[in-house]
XYZ file of C-alpha atoms in Angstrom:
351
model
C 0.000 0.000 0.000
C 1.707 3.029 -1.164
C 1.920 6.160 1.287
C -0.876 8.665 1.748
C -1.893 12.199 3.019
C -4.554 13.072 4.658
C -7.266 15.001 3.510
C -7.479 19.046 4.652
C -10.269 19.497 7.282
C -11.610 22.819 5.803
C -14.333 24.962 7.484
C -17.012 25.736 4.852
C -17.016 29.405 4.007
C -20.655 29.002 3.822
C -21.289 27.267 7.126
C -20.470 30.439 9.708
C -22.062 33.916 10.540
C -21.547 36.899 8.096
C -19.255 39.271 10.085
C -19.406 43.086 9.646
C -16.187 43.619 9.379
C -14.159 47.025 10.395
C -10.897 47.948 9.092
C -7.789 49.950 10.202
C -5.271 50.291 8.249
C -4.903 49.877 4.880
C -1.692 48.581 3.812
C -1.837 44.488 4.124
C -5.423 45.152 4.632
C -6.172 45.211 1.051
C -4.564 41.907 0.383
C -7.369 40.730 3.715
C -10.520 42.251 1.999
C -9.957 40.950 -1.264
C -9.413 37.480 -0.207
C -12.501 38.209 2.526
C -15.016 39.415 -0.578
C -13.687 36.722 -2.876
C -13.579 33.556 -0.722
C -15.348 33.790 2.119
C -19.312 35.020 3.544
C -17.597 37.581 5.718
C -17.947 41.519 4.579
C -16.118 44.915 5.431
C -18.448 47.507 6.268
C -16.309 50.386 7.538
C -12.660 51.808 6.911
C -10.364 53.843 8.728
C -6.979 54.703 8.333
C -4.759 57.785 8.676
C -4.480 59.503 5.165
C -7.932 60.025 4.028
C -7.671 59.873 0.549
C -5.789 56.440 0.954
C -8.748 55.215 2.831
C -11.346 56.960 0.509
C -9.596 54.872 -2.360
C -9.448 51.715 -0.465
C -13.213 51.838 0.327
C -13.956 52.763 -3.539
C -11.802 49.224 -4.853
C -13.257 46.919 -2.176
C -16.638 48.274 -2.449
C -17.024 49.222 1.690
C -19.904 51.823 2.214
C -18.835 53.737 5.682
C -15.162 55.630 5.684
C -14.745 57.183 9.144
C -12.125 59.893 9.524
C -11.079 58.438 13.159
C -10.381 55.411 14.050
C -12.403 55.585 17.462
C -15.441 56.681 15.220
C -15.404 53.051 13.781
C -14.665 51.324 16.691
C -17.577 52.975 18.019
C -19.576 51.730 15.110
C -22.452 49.891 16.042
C -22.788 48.066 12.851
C -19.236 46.653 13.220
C -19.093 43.468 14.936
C -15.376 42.718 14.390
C -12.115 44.985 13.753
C -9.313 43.961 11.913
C -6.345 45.851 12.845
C -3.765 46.036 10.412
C -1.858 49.366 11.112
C 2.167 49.178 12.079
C 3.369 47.073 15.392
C 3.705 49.660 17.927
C -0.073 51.183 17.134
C -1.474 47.737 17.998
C -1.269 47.689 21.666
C -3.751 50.864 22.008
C -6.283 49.933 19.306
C -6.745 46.241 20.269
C -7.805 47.696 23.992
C -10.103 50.364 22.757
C -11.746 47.899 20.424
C -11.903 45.391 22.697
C -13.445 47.656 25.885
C -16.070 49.057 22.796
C -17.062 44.948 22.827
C -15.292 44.432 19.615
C -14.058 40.783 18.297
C -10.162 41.612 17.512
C -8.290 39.917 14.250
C -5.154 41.581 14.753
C -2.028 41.375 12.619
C 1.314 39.755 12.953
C 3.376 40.376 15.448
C 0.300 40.848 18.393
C 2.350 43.322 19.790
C 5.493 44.582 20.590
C 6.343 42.347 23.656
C 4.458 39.154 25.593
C 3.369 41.758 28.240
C 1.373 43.626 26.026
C 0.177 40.732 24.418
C -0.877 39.040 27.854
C -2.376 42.647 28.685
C -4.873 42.319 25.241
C -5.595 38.588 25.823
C -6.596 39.699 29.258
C -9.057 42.913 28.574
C -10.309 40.058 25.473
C -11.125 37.755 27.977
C -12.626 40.061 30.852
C -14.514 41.589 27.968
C -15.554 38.012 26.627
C -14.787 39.155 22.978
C -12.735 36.644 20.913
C -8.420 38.648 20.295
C -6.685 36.373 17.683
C -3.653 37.251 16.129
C -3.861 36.636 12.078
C -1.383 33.905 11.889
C -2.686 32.657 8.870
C -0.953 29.882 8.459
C -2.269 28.175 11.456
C -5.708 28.053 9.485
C -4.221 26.711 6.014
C -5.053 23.051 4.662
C -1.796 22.485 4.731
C -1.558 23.168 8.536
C -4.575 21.003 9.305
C -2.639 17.643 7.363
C 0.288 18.533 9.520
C -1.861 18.857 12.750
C -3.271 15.261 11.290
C -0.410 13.694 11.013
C 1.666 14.667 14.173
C -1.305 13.407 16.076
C -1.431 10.267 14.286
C 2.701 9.788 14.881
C 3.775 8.901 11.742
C 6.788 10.696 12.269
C 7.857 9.177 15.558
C 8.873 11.740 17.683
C 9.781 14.988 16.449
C 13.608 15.675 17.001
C 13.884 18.429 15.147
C 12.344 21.662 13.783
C 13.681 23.887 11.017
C 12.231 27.118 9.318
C 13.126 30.373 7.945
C 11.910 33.407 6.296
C 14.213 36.159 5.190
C 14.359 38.592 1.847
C 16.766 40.730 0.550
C 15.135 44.873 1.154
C 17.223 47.462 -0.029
C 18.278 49.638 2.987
C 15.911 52.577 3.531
C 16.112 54.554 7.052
C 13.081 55.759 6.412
C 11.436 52.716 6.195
C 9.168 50.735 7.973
C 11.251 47.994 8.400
C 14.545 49.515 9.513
C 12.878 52.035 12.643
C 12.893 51.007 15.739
C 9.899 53.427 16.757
C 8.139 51.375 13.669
C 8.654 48.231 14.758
C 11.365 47.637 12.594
C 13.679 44.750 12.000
C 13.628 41.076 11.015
C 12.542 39.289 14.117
C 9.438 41.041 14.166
C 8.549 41.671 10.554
C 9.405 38.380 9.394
C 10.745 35.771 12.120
C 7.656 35.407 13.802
C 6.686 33.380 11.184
C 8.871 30.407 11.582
C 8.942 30.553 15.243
C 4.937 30.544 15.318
C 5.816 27.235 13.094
C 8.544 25.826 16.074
C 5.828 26.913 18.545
C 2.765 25.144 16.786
C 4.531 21.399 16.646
C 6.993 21.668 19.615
C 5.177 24.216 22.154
C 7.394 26.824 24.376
C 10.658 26.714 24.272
C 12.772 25.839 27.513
C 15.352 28.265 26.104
C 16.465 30.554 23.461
C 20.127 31.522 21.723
C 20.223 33.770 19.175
C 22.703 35.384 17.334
C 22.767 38.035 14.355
C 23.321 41.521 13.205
C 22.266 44.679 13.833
C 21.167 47.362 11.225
C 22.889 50.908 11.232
C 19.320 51.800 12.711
C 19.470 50.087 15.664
C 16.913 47.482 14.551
C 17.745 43.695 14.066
C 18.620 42.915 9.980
C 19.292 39.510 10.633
C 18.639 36.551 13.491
C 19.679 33.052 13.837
C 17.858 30.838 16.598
C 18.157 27.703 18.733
C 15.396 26.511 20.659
C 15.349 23.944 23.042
C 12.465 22.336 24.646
C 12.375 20.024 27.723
C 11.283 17.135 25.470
C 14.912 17.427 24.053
C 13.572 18.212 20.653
C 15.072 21.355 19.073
C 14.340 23.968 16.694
C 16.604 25.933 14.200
C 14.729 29.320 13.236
C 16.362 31.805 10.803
C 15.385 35.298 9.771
C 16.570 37.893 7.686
C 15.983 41.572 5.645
C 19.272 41.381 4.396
C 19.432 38.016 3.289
C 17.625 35.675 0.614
C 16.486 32.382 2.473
C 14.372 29.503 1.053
C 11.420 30.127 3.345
C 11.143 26.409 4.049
C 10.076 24.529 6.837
C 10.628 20.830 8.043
C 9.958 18.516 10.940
C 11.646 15.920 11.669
C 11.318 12.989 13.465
C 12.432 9.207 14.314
C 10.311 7.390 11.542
C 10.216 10.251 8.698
C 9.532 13.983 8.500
C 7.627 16.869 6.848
C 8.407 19.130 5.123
C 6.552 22.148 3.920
C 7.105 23.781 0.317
C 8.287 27.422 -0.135
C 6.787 29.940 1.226
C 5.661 27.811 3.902
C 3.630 30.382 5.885
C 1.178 30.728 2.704
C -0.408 27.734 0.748
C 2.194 25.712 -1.080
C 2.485 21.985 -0.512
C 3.502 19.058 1.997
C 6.149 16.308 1.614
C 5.672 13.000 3.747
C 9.060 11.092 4.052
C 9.149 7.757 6.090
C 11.328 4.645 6.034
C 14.653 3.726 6.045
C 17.476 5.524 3.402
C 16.861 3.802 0.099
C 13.814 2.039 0.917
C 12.118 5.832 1.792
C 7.883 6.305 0.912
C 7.149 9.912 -0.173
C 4.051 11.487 -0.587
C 2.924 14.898 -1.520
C 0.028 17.255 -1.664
C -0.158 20.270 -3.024
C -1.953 23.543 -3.209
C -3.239 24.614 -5.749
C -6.556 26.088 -4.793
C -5.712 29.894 -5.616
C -3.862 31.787 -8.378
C -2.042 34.128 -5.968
C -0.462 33.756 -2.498
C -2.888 36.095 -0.218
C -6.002 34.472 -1.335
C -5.559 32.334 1.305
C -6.353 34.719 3.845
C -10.117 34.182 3.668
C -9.511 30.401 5.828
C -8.521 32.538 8.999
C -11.445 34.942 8.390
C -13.749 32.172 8.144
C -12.606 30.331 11.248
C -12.454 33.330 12.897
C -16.002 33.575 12.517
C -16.806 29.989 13.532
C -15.036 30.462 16.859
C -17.036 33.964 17.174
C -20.085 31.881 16.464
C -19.348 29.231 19.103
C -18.494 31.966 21.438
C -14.980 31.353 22.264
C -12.189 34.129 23.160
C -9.163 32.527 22.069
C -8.520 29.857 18.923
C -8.233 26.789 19.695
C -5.196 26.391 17.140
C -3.505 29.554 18.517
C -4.394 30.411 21.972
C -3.744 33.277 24.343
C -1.011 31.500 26.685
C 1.066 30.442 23.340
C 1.007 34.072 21.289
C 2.460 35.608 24.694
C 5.199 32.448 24.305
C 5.815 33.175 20.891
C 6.361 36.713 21.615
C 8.205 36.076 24.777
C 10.972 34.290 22.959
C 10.774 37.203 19.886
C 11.340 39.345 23.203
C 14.104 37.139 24.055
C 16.165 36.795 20.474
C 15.834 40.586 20.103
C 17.579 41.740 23.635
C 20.409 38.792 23.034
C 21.072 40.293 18.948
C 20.742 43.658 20.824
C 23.276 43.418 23.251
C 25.403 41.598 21.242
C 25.304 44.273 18.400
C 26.508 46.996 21.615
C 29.448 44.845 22.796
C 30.898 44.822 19.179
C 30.330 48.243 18.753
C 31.601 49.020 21.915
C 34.656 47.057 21.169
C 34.990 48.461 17.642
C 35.413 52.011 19.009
């Protein structure tokens, strides 16, 4: 019998509420409300963001009727039943509590926020409020995740030894930019490494400790981080980030009996490779996604489950909870003071 994958548990678009859906921001946001109209039952209703003609233009492509010229004004909204926050890092902190104390259902973008206390501190006011805060890890709501999820919990790995994933890309050097100020939320850890540490996190859980090495930016920020996680299990994870460097954006697990790995870019839908057996007597089998033209139509499967879990009146998803985004960011928090104070000594020794 030749080697199989399991079939993708996918949540019908069809078979959850229609959300009214309000957005700030509208940079990654646009890439959300297309894949929201096109894919799923949910709708935007109402857009704010801080250049109004931006946002004027937004609401005309995506077809939203209400553009408020404040943020609180759509928070406020009473025909808004969920926010989507999708502004820089630092601005998240402040919005996800105002939402949240206005009785708002919070989808709020990658990273959270800027350390595990302020993510504990939403996750808190979310659950005193008993409104659902989920950060929009999309990947954790992919088909590919689900045959992963299937197939650790079936053990046809063996037990997981290792963990391996990276995402990193080459951007031209811009002070200015986003990505390279600190007071923006700037460098690679946060930008791009929380994806493959979300990945360590979902199949190994918190790490019992973190090393990191890398390089800092002329602005201060982290360009570039290398990590090693260990777990009390003994299993490990090697996590690698970068804005100054090209990586494969792969991810693996690996195990006593075989491993997975996940095709490039593995935070978005690509494909899964089962390995088992012995060297030259291996079983491979693959599935892959093919479901969508482009990349960021998969965002509509966290939009959708986001719903369900609205709909069964949960506060926290059950494939990304509360106690495991403040772990995530606790060991972003972790990687970026180690790079940090690393990056001083050199300079200090440079001088």
């Amino acid at each position: 019998m030749s080697l199989t994958l399991p079939d993708p548990r996918i949540i019908p678009a069809d078979s959850v509420p229609a959300l009214r859906w309000g957005i700030i921001g509208t940079g990654i946001a646009s890439r959300f409300v297309h894949a929201l109209h096109a894919h799923t039952a949910q709708r935007a209703v109402a857009v704010a963001a801080r250049d109004a003609a931006k946002t004027t233009a937004f609401a005309t492509e995506h077809g939203i009727p209400s553009v408020h010229k404040h943020v609180s004004a759509l928070i406020a909204d009473a025909s808004v039943d969920a926010v989507y926050i999708a502004t820089p890092h630092p601005q998240h902190f402040d919005l996800a509590l105002e939402a949240i104390h206005a009785g708002k259902h919070v989808l709020i973008e990658k990273p959270v926020a800027m350390s595990a206390s302020e993510t504990r501190a939403i996750t808190a006011a979310g659950r005193a409020a008993g409104v659902l805060v989920m950060e929009a890890m999309w990947t954790r709501y992919l088909p590919q995740a689900d045959i992963v999820r299937q197939l650790l919990a079936d053990g046809v790995v063996g037990d997981v030894q290792l963990v391996g994933a990276d995402f990193g890309f080459a951007a031209p050097f811009d002070a200015g930019h986003r990505l390279w100020k600190a007071e923006l939320g700037g460098g690679a850890l946060l930008d791009a490494g929380i994806y493959p540490i979300s990945f360590a996190s979902s199949v190994l859980g918190s790490p019992s400790s973190v090393t990191a090495a890398g390089v800092l930016a002329p602005t201060g920020v982290d360009a570039r981080a290398d990590l090693l996680l260990t777990t009390a299990s003994g299993a490990t994870a090697l996590v690698s980030t970068s804005i100054v460097t090209s990586l494969p954006v792969v991810a693996s697990i690996m195990g006593t009996t075989g491993r997975i790995e996940l095709a490039s870019p593995f935070f978005g839908p690509s494909g899964v490779t089962l390995t088992t057996g012995m060297i030259r007597s291996e079983e491979t089998a693959t599935w892959r996604d093919e479901t969508f033209e482009t990349l960021h139509e998969g965002l509509g499967y966290q939009a959708t489950a986001f719903a369900s879990y609205v709909a069964e009146g949960r506060i926290e998803s059950p494939l990304h909870p509360h106690d495991e985004m403040a772990s995530i960011m606790a060991t972003i928090d972790e990687a970026r003071r180690q790079v940090a104070h690393a990056g001083r000594q050199m300079a200090t020794a440079a001088e």
